[in-house]
Short mmCIF file of C-alpha atoms in Angstrom, two decimals:
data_model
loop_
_atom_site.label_atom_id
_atom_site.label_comp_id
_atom_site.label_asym_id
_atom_site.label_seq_id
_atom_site.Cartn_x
_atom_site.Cartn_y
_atom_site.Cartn_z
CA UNK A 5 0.00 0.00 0.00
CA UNK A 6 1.08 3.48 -0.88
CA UNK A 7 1.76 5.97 1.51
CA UNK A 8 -1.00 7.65 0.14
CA UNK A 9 -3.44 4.71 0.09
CA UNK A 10 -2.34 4.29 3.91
CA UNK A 11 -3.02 7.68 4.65
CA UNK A 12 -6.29 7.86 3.31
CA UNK A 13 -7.86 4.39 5.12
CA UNK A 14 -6.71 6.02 8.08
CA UNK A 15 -8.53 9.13 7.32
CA UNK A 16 -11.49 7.00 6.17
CA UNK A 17 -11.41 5.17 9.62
CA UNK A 18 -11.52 8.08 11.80
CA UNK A 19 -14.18 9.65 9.86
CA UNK A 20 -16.06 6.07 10.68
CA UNK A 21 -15.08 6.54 14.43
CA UNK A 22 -16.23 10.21 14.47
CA UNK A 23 -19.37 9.28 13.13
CA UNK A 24 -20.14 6.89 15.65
CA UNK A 25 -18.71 9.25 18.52
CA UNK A 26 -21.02 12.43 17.21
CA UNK A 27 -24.27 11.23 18.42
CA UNK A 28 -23.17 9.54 21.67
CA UNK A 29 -20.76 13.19 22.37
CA UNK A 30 -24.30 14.89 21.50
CA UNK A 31 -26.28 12.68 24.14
CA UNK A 32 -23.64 12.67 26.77
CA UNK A 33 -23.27 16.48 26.87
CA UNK A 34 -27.22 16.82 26.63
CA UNK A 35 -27.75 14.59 29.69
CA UNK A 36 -25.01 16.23 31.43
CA UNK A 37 -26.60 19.11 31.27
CA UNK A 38 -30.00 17.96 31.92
CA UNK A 39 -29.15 15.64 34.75
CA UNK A 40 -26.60 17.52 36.55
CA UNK A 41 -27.47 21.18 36.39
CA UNK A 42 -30.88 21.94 38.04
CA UNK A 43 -31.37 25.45 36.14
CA UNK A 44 -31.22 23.78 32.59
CA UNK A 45 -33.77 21.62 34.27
CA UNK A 46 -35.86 24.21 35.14
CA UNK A 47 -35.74 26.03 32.13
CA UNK A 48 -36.75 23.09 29.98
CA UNK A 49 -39.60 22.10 31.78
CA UNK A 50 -40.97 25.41 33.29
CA UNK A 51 -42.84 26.12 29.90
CA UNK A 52 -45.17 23.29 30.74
CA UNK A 53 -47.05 25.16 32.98
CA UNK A 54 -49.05 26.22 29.83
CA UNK A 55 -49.29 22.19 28.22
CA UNK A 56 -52.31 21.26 28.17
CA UNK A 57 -51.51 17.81 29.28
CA UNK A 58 -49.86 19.66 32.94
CA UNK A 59 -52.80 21.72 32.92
CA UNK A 60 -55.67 18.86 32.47
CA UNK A 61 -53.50 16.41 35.25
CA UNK A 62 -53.18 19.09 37.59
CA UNK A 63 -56.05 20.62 37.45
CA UNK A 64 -58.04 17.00 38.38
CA UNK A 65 -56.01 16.44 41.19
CA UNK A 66 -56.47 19.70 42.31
CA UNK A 67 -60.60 19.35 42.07
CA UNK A 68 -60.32 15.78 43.32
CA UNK A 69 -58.47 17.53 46.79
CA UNK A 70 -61.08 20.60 47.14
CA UNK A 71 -63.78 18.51 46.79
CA UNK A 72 -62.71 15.71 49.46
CA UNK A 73 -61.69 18.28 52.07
CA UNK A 74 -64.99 20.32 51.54
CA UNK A 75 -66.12 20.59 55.21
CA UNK A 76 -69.73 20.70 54.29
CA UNK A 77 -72.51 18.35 53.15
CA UNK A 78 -74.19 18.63 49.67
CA UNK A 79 -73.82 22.16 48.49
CA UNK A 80 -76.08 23.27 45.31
CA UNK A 81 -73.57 24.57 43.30
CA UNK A 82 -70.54 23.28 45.26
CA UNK A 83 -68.29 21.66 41.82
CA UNK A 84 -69.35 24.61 40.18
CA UNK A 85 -67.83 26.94 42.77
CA UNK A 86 -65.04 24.38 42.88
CA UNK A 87 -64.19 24.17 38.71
CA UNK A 88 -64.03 27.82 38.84
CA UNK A 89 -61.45 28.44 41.23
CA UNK A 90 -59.23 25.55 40.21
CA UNK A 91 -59.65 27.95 36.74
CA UNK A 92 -58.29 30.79 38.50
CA UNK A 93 -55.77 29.35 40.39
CA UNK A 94 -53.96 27.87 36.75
CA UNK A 95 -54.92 30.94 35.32
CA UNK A 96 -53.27 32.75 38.01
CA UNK A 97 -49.20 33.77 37.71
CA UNK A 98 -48.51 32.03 40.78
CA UNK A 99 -49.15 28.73 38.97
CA UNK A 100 -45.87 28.90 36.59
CA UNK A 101 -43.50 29.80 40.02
CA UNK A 102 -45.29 27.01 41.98
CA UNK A 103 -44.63 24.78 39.03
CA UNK A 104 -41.46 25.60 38.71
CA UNK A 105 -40.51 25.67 42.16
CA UNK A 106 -41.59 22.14 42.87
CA UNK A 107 -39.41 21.22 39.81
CA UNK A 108 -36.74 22.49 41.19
CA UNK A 109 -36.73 20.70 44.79
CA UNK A 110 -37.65 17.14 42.67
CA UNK A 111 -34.72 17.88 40.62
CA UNK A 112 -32.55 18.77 43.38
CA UNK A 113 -33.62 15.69 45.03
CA UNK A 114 -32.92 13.22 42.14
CA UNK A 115 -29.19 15.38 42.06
CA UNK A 116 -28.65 14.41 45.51
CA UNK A 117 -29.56 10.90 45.10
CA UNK A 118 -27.92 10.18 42.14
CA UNK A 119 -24.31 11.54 43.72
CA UNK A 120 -25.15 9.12 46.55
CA UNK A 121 -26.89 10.53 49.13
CA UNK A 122 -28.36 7.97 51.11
CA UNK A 123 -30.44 9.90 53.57
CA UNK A 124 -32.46 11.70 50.05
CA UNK A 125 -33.37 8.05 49.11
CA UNK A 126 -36.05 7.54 51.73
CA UNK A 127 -39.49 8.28 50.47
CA UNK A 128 -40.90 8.86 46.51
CA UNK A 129 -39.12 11.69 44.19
CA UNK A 130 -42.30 13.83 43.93
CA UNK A 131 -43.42 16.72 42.11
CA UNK A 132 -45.15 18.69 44.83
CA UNK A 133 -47.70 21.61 44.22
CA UNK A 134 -49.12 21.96 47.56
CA UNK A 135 -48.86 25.57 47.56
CA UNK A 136 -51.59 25.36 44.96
CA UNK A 137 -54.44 23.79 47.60
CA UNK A 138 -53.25 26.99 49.45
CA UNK A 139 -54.34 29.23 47.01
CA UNK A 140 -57.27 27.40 46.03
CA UNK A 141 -58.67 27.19 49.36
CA UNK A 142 -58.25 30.90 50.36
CA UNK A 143 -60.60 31.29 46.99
CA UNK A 144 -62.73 28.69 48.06
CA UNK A 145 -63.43 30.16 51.68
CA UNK A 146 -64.14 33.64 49.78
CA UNK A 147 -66.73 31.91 47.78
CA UNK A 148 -68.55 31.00 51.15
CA UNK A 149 -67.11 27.05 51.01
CA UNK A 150 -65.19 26.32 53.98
CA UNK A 151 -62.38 23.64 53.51
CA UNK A 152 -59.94 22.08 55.53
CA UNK A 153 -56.02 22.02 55.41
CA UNK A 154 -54.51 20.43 52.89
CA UNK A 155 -54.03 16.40 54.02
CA UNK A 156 -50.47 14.90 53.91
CA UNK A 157 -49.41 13.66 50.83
CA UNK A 158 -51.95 14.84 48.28
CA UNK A 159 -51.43 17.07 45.16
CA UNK A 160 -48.12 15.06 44.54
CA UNK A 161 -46.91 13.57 41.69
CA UNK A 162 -44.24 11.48 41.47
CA UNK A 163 -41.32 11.27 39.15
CA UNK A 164 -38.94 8.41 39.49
CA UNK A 165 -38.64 5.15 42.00
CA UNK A 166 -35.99 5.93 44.46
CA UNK A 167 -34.51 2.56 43.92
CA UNK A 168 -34.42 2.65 40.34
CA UNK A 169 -32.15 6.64 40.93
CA UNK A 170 -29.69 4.50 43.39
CA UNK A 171 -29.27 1.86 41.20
CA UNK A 172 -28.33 4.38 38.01
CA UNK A 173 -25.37 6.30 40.22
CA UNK A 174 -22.75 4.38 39.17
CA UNK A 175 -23.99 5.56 35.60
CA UNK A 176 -24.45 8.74 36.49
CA UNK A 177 -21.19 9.55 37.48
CA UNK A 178 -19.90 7.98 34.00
CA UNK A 179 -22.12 10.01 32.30
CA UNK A 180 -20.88 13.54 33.94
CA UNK A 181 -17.41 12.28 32.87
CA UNK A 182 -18.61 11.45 29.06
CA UNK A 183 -20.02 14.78 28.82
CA UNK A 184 -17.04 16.41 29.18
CA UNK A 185 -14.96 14.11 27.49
CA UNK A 186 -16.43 12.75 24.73
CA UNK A 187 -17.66 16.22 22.25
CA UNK A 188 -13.79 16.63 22.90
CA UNK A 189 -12.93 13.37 21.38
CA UNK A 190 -15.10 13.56 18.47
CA UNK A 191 -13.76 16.66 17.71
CA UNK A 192 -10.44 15.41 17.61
CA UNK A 193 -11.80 12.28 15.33
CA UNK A 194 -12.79 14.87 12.59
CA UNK A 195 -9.95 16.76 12.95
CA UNK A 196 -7.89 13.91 12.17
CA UNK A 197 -10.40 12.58 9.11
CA UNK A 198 -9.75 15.80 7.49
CA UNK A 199 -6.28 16.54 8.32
CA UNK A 200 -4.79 12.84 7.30
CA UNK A 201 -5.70 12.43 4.17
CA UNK A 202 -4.70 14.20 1.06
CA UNK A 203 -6.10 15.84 -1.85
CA UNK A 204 -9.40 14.31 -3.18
CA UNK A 205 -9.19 11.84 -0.60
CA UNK A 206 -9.70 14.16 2.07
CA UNK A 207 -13.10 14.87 0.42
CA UNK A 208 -13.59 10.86 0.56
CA UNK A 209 -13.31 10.71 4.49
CA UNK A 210 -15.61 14.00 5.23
CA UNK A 211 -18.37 11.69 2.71
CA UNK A 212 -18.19 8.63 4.32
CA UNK A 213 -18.26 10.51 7.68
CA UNK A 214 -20.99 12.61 6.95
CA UNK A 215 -22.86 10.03 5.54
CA UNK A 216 -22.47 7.78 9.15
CA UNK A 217 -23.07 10.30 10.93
CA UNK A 218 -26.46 10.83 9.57
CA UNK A 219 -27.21 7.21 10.33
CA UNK A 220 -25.80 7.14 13.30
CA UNK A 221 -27.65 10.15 14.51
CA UNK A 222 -31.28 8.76 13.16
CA UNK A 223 -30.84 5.91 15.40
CA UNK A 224 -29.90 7.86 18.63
CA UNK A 225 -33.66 9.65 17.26
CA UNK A 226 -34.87 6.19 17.49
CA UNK A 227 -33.88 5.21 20.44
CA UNK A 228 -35.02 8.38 22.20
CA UNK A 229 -38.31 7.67 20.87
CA UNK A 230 -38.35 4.16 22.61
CA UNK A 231 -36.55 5.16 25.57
CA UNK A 232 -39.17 7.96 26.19
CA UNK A 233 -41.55 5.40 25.66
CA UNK A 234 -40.24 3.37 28.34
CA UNK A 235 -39.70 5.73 30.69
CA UNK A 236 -42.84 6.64 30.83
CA UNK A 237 -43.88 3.26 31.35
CA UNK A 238 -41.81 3.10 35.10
CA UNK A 239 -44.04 5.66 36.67
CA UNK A 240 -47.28 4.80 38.10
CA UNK A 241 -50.67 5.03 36.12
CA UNK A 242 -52.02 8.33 37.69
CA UNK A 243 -48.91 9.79 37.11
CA UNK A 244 -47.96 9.13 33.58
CA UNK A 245 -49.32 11.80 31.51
CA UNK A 246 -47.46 14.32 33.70
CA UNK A 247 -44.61 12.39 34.08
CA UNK A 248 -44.52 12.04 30.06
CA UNK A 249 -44.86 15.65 29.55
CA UNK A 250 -41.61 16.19 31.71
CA UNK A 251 -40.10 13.83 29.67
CA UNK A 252 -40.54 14.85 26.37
CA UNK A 253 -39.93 18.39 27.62
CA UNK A 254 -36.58 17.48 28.08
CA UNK A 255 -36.37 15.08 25.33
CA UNK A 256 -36.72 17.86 22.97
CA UNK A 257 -33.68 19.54 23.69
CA UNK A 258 -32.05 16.61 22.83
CA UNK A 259 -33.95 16.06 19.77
CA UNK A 260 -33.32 19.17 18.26
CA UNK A 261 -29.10 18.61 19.36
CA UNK A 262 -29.57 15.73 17.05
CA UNK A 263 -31.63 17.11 14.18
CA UNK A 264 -29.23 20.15 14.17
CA UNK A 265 -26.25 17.71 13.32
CA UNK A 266 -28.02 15.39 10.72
CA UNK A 267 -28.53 18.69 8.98
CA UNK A 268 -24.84 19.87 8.85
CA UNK A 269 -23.98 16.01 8.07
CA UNK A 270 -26.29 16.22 5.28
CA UNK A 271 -24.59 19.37 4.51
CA UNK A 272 -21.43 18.45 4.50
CA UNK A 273 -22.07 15.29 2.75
CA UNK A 274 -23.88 16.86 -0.22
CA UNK A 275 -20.67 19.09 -0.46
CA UNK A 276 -18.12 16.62 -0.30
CA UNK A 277 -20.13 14.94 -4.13
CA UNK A 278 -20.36 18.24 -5.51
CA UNK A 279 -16.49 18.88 -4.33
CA UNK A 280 -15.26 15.67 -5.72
CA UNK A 281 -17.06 16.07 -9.41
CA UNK A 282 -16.07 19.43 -9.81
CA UNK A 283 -12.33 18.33 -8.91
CA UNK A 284 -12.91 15.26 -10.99
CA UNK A 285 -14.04 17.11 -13.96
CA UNK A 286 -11.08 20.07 -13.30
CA UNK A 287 -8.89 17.31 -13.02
CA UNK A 288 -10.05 15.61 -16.21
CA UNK A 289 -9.61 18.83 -18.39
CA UNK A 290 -6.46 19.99 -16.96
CA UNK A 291 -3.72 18.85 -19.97
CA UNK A 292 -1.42 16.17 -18.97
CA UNK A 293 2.62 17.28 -19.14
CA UNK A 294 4.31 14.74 -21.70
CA UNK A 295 7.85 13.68 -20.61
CA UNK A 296 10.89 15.86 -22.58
CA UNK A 297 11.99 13.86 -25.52
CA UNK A 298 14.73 11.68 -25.91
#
């Protein structure tokens, strides 16, 4: 093999290694982000104060509470009363801090249980919007409907088993590490497919990576699809639809990470074909130097 045959399955290699690295460096710094910093968190999901999906969830629970803590008999009008305030109270502006709020503690609790906290492992991962009861029963008692405190436990909604966040640390920490690490690495990868190689063949490696890196991209969209899908599935019945909204909340930062690189793969890859005919054709037209004569 000639030097420059060596140099350019090397280049062709690393552009195959990059293109697997891309989507798991895109992942890794996404859940980095998502998992270890509670603001990015925040941030993601706090929109979902207006989904329709939070809204519906929250506001059932929330009717379901006022009406079992109503301290009175049969009241003519009583769910009436009761559907309008739970209207005003997600109407309200203190619905989006409450929501957020009790995002913030869950998060910070999964944080501390995930860097191995024992003492945060005891009892469910919750998203907690008491503070809304409070505000619903001060409107209530205007109305004329007395109702009692808020019981222990209720307007909860939990996130993620305990066990299932103790038995992912050892993950976890991996995954703060690949975060850093590996968008690092698969920079270096492409530096290397584009630097090694030589002439046309440097266009040859940037194809072939493009062109896995598109593949290897749709899959990681797969596999978010399914492993929403799954996740989902781990949190109890009542809870799901909320739970799900969280989830593909966050999902879609991730999902837009990876659309954002198919694109410049496709990009890139569409370049490197209209790079190597035009060189192809220049190369074709450009007259050949005959040797001096004897």
């Amino acid at each position: 093999m000639t030097v420059r045959g060596f140099r350019t399955a090397v280049g062709v290699l690393l552009a195959l290694a990059f293109a697997v690295t891309a989507p798991l460096a895109v992942a890794a710094s996404w859940a980095k982000t998502q998992v270890d910093d509670t603001d990015a968190y925040v941030a993601n999901v706090g929109g979902l104060s207006d989904d329709p999906v939070v809204r519906r969830e929250v506001g059932e629970q929330l009717t379901r509470v006022l009406t079992a803590q109503l301290q009175v008999g049969e009241v003519p009008g009583a769910s009436d009363v009761i559907g309008a305030v739970v209207d005003q109270v997600l109407d309200s502006d203190d619905f989006p801090t409450v929501w957020e709020e009790a995002n913030r503690t869950a998060h910070e609790q999964i944080v501390t249980i995930l860097r191995g906290d024992a003492a945060a492992a005891d009892g469910d991962v919750e998203i907690s919007l008491a503070d809304l009861y409070n505000l619903a029963a001060e409107r209530m008692r205007a109305e004329g409907l007395p109702v009692a405190d808020r019981p222990e436990g209720s307007l909860t909604f939990r996130t993620a088993p305990p066990q299932r966040l103790e038995d992912a640390q050892g993950a976890y920490q991996g995954l703060v590490a690949a975060g850093t690490w590996l968008p690092v690495l698969a920079l270096v990868l492409l530096v290397g497919a584009i630097a090694v190689p030589a002439g046309r063949s440097r266009l040859t490696a940037l194809l072939v990576g493009a062109l896995g890196t598109v593949i290897t991209t749709g899959l990681l969209l797969v596999a978010v699809a399914a492993g929403s899908e799954i996740a989902g599935l781990q949190v109890r019945g009542e809870d799901r639809a909320l739970a799900t909204a969280v989830i593909d909340a966050l999902l879609d930062s991730l999902r837009d990470r990876a659309w954002i690189v198919i694109v410049v793969a496709l990009l890139a890859f569409v370049g490197s074909i209209v790079a190597l005919v035009v060189t192809g054709r220049a190369a074709r037209r450009r007259p050949r130097t005959l040797p001096p004569p004897v």
